[in-house]
Amino acid sequence: MHYAISTIFVALPAEQQLRTFAKPLRALLVKRLHTLHTCPRPPGIAKLDGMDHLYRIREGDYRIIYAIREKDLIVLAIKNGAYVNRRTGS
């Protein structure tokens, strides 16, 4: 079920992470957050296993972790998703 979000809250840790990014990247991520306002569960999201109401969406190498509570969206973290493959070490 898709419905519009009334408010997007950015948790303090996510806000601090966002402030560390260069202005063009920050603008891109904020634009992506605004798209979640009208469609909080767009194609390509992943619901986090074992976590009720937690979702992850990708924007380039970055991951936005957020929760949906009724008509509110809460951004919990914005992380760089580039990582070393633990199986191959590359």
Short mmCIF file of C-alpha atoms in Angstrom, two decimals:
data_model
loop_
_atom_site.label_atom_id
_atom_site.label_comp_id
_atom_site.label_asym_id
_atom_site.label_seq_id
_atom_site.Cartn_x
_atom_site.Cartn_y
_atom_site.Cartn_z
CA MET A 1 0.00 0.00 0.00
CA HIS A 2 1.46 3.35 -1.06
CA TYR A 3 0.43 6.55 0.65
CA ALA A 4 1.94 9.99 1.09
CA ILE A 5 4.03 10.81 4.13
CA SER A 6 2.94 13.86 6.09
CA THR A 7 6.30 14.59 7.77
CA ILE A 8 9.92 13.56 7.29
CA PHE A 9 12.00 13.69 10.45
CA VAL A 10 15.79 13.41 10.33
CA ALA A 11 17.29 11.94 13.49
CA LEU A 12 20.25 13.84 14.90
CA PRO A 13 22.86 11.18 13.96
CA ALA A 14 21.56 11.15 10.35
CA GLU A 15 21.59 14.96 10.26
CA GLN A 16 25.18 14.97 11.47
CA GLN A 17 26.14 12.40 8.83
CA LEU A 18 24.43 14.46 6.14
CA ARG A 19 26.34 17.60 7.15
CA THR A 20 29.69 15.83 6.61
CA PHE A 21 29.00 15.27 2.90
CA ALA A 22 30.01 17.70 0.16
CA LYS A 23 27.24 20.07 -0.92
CA PRO A 24 26.47 18.35 -4.30
CA LEU A 25 26.16 14.93 -2.61
CA ARG A 26 24.11 16.40 0.23
CA ALA A 27 21.74 18.01 -2.32
CA LEU A 28 21.37 14.67 -4.13
CA LEU A 29 20.55 12.82 -0.92
CA VAL A 30 18.08 15.48 0.21
CA LYS A 31 16.39 15.29 -3.20
CA ARG A 32 16.07 11.51 -2.73
CA LEU A 33 14.53 12.07 0.71
CA HIS A 34 11.95 14.41 -0.82
CA THR A 35 10.93 11.69 -3.30
CA LEU A 36 10.12 9.46 -0.31
CA HIS A 37 7.58 12.06 0.77
CA THR A 38 5.14 11.01 -1.97
CA CYS A 39 6.19 7.36 -2.26
CA PRO A 40 7.75 6.01 0.96
CA ARG A 41 8.14 2.48 -0.45
CA PRO A 42 9.44 2.98 -4.01
CA PRO A 43 10.71 0.13 -6.21
CA GLY A 44 14.20 -0.92 -5.15
CA ILE A 45 13.84 -0.52 -1.40
CA ALA A 46 14.78 -3.30 0.97
CA LYS A 47 12.92 -4.03 4.18
CA LEU A 48 15.50 -4.85 6.84
CA ASP A 49 15.17 -8.42 8.11
CA GLY A 50 13.99 -8.73 11.67
CA MET A 51 13.37 -5.01 12.03
CA ASP A 52 9.77 -3.90 12.09
CA HIS A 53 9.13 -0.88 9.85
CA LEU A 54 12.81 -0.35 8.88
CA TYR A 55 13.78 0.18 5.25
CA ARG A 56 16.92 0.81 3.23
CA ILE A 57 17.13 2.66 -0.05
CA ARG A 58 20.21 3.19 -2.19
CA GLU A 59 21.42 6.40 -3.76
CA GLY A 60 24.68 5.71 -5.57
CA ASP A 61 27.17 4.34 -3.02
CA TYR A 62 25.06 5.59 -0.13
CA ARG A 63 22.33 3.94 1.90
CA ILE A 64 19.49 5.73 3.63
CA ILE A 65 18.03 3.80 6.57
CA TYR A 66 14.58 4.93 7.62
CA ALA A 67 11.49 3.91 9.55
CA ILE A 68 7.85 4.49 8.69
CA ARG A 69 5.52 5.15 11.59
CA GLU A 70 1.93 5.80 10.53
CA LYS A 71 2.23 8.89 8.27
CA ASP A 72 5.73 9.90 9.43
CA LEU A 73 9.06 8.92 7.94
CA ILE A 74 12.09 8.98 10.25
CA VAL A 75 15.56 8.98 8.68
CA LEU A 76 17.84 7.10 11.05
CA ALA A 77 21.16 6.88 9.18
CA ILE A 78 22.87 7.81 5.93
CA LYS A 79 25.92 5.63 5.33
CA ASN A 80 28.43 4.96 2.60
CA GLY A 81 27.50 1.53 1.27
CA ALA A 82 30.84 0.79 -0.40
CA TYR A 83 32.52 -1.98 1.54
CA VAL A 84 34.98 -4.80 1.12
CA ASN A 85 33.49 -8.12 0.09
CA ARG A 86 34.06 -10.20 3.22
CA ARG A 87 34.20 -13.50 1.35
CA THR A 88 36.79 -12.52 -1.25
CA GLY A 89 38.60 -9.72 0.59
CA SER A 90 38.35 -7.37 -2.40
#
